PDB file of C-alpha atoms in Angstrom:
ATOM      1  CA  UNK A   1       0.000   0.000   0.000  1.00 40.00           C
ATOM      2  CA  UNK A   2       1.024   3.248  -1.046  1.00 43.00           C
ATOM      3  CA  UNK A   3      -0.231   6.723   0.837  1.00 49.00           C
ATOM      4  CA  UNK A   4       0.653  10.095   0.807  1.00 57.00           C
ATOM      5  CA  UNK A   5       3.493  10.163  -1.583  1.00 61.00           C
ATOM      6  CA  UNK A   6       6.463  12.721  -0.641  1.00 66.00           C
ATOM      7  CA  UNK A   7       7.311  12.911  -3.799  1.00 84.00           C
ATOM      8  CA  UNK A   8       7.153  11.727  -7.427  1.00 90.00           C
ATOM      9  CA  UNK A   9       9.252  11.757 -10.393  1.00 92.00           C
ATOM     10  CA  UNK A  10       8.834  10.372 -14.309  1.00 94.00           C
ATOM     11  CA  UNK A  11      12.260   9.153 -15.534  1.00 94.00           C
ATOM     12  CA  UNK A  12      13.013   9.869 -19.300  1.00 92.00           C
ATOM     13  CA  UNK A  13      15.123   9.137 -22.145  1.00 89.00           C
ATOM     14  CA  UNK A  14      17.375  11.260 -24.159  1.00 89.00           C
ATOM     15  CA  UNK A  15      14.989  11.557 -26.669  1.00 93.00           C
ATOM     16  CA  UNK A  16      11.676  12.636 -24.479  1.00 93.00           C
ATOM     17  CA  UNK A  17       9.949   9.552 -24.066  1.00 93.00           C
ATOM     18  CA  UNK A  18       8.881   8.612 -20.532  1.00 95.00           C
ATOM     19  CA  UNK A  19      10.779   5.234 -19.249  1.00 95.00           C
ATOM     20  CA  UNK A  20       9.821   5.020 -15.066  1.00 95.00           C
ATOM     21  CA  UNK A  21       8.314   6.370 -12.415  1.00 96.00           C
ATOM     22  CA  UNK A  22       9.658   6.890  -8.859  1.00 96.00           C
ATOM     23  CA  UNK A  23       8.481   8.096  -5.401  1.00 95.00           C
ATOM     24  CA  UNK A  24       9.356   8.453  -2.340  1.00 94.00           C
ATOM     25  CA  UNK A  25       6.404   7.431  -0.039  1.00 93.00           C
ATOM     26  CA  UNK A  26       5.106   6.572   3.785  1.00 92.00           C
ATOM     27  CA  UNK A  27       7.845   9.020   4.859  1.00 92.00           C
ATOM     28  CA  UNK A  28       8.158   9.487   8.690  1.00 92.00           C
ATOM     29  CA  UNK A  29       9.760  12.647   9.277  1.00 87.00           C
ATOM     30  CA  UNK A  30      10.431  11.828  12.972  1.00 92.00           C
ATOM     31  CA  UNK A  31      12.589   8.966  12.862  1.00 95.00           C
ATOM     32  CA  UNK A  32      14.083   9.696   9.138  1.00 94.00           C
ATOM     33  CA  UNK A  33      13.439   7.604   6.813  1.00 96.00           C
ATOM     34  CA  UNK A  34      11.172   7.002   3.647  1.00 96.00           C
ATOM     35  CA  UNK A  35      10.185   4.069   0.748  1.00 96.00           C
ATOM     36  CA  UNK A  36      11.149   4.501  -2.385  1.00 96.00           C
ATOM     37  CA  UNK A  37       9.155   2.854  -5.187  1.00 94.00           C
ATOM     38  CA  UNK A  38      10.258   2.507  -8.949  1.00 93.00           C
ATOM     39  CA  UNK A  39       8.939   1.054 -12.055  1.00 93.00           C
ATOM     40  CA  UNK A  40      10.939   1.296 -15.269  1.00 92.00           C
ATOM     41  CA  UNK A  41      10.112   0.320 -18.581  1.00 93.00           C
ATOM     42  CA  UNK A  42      11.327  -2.918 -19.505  1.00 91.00           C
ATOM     43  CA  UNK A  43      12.626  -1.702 -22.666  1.00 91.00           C
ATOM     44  CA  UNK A  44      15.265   0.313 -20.773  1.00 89.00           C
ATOM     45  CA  UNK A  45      16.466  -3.342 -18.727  1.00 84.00           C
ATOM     46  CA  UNK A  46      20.026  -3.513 -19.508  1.00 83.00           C
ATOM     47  CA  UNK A  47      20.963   0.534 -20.506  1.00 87.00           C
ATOM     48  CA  UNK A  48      21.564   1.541 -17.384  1.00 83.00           C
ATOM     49  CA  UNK A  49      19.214   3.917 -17.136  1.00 86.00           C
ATOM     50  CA  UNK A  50      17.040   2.564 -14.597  1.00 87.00           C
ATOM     51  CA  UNK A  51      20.337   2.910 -12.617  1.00 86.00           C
ATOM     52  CA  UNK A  52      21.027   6.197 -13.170  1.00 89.00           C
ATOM     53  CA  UNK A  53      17.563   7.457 -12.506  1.00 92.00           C
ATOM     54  CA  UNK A  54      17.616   5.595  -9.286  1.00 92.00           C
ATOM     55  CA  UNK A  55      20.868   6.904  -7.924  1.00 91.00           C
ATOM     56  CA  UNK A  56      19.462  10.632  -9.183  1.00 91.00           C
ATOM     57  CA  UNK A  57      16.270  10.275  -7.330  1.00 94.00           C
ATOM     58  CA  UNK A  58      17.984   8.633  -4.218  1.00 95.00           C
ATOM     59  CA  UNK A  59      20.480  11.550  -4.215  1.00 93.00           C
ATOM     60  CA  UNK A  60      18.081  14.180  -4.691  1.00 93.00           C
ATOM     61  CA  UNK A  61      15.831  12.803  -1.797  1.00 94.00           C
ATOM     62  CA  UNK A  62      19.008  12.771   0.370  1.00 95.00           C
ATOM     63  CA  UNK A  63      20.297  16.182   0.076  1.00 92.00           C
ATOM     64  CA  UNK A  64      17.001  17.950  -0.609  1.00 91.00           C
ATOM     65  CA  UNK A  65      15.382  15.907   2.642  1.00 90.00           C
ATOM     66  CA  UNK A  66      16.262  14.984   6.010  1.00 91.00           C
ATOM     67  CA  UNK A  67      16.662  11.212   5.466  1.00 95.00           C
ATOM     68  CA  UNK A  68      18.348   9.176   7.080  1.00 97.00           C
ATOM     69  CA  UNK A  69      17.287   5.832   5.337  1.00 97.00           C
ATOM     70  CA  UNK A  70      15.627   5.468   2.503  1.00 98.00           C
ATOM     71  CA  UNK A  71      14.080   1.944   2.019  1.00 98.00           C
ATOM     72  CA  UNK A  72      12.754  -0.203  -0.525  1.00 97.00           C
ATOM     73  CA  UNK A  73      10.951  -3.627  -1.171  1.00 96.00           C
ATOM     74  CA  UNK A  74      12.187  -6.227  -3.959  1.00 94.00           C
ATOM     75  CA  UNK A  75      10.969  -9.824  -4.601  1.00 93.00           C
ATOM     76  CA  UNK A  76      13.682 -12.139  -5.113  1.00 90.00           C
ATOM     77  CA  UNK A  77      13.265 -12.695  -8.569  1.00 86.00           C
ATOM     78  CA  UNK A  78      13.870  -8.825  -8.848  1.00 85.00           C
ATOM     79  CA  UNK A  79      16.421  -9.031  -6.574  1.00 90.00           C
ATOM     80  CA  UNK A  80      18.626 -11.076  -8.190  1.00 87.00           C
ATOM     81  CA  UNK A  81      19.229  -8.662 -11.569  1.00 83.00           C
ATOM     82  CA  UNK A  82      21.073  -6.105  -8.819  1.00 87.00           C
ATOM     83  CA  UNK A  83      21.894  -8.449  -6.126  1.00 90.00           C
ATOM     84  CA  UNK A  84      25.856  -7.473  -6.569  1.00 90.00           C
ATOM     85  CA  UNK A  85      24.732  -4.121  -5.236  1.00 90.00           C
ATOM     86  CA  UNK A  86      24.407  -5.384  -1.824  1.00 94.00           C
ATOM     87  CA  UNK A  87      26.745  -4.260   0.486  1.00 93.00           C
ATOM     88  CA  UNK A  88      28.245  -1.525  -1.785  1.00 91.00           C
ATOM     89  CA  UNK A  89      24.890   0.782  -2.348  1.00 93.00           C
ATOM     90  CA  UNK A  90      22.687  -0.811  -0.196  1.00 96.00           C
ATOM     91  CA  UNK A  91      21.701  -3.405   2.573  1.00 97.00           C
ATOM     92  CA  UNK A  92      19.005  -6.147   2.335  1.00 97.00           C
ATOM     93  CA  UNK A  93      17.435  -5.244   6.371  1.00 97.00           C
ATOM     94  CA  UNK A  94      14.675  -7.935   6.083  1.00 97.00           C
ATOM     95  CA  UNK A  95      13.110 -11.111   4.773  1.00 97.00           C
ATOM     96  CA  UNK A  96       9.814 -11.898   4.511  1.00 96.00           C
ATOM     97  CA  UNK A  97       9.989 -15.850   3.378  1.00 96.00           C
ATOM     98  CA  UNK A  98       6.985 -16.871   0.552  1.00 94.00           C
ATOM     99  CA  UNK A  99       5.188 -13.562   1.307  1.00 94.00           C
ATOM    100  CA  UNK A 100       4.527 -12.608  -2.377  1.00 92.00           C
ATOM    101  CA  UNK A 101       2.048 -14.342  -4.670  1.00 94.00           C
ATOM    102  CA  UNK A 102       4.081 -14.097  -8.515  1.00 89.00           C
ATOM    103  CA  UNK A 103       4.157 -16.277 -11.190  1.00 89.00           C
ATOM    104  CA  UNK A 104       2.633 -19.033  -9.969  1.00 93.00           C
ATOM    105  CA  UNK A 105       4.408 -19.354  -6.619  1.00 94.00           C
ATOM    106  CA  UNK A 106       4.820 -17.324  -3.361  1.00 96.00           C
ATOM    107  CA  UNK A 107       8.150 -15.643  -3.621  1.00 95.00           C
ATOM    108  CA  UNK A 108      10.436 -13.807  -0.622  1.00 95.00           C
ATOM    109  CA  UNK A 109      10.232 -10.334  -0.301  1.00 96.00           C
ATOM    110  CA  UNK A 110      13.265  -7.990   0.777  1.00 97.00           C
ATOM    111  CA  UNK A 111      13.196  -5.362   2.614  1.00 98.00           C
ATOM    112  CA  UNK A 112      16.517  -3.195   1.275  1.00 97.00           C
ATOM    113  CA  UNK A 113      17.677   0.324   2.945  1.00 98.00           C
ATOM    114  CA  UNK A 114      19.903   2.826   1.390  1.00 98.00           C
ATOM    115  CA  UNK A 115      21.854   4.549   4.082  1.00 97.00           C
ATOM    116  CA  UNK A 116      22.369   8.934   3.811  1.00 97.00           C
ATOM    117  CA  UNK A 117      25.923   8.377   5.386  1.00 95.00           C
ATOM    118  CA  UNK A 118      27.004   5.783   2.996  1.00 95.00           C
ATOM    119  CA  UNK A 119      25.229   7.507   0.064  1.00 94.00           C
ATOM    120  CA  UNK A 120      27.988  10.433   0.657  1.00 91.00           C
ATOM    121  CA  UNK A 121      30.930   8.277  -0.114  1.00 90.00           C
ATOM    122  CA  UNK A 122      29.082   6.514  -3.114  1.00 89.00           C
ATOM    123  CA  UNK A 123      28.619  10.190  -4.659  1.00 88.00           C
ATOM    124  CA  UNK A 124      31.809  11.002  -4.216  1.00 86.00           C
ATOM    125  CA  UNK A 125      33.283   7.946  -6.021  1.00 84.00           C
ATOM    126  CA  UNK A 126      30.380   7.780  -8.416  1.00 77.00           C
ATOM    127  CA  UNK A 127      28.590  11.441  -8.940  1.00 72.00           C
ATOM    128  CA  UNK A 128      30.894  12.557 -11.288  1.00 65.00           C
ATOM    129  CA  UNK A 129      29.864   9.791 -13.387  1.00 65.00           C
ATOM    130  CA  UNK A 130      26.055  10.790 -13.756  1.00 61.00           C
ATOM    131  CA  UNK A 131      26.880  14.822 -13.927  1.00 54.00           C
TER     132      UNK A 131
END
């Protein structure tokens, strides 16, 4: 369930089309943290770009927002096409064994976070990169 989005951006290609959506969502101001959703267009899987609009939005929440988490659900089938990620941009924090009905089966479901502290040194490394 998704309420009171803090925010929501469309993700686009070079050439004007729209290719994702993200928001930030069920943020608690208090303790620091939000969820981040995104959907991308399958024809993008493999360009990158779903990356790169990910790391934008992420680092656009963190400096423009208090966070100090930002967190996100996967199912493992998802999971698995960034899995390498973990530990170097961010942390699976939970597991929630068969808890997703998809394709047939129930599936796991991940809870990931995204830490502001870590996100720093990332951007310094990697910000040049993406402009």
């Amino acid at each position: 369930m998704r309420l009171d989005p803090a925010r929501e951006f469309v993700a686009v290609a070079a050439d004007g089309r729209p290719v994702g959506w993200l928001e930030a969502y069920n943020e608690d101001a208090s303790s620091g943290y939000a969820w981040i959703g995104v959907f991308m267009d399958p024809s993008v899987q493999g360009s990158g770009l779903g990356i790169e609009a990910i790391a934008v939005f992420i680092h656009y929440l963190f400096v423009s927002l208090p966070y100090r988490k930002l967190y996100a659900n996967a199912i493992e089938e998802s999971y698995r096409s960034f899995a390498s990620g973990d530990g170097r941009f961010f942390h699976v924090e939970g597991r929630l064994r068969e808890h997703e009905f998809y394709n047939g089966s129930f599936r796991d479901r991940l809870t990931l976070a995204v830490y502001r502290d870590e996100w720093r040194e990332i951007m310094r490394v990697w910000g040049p990169r993406l402009g």
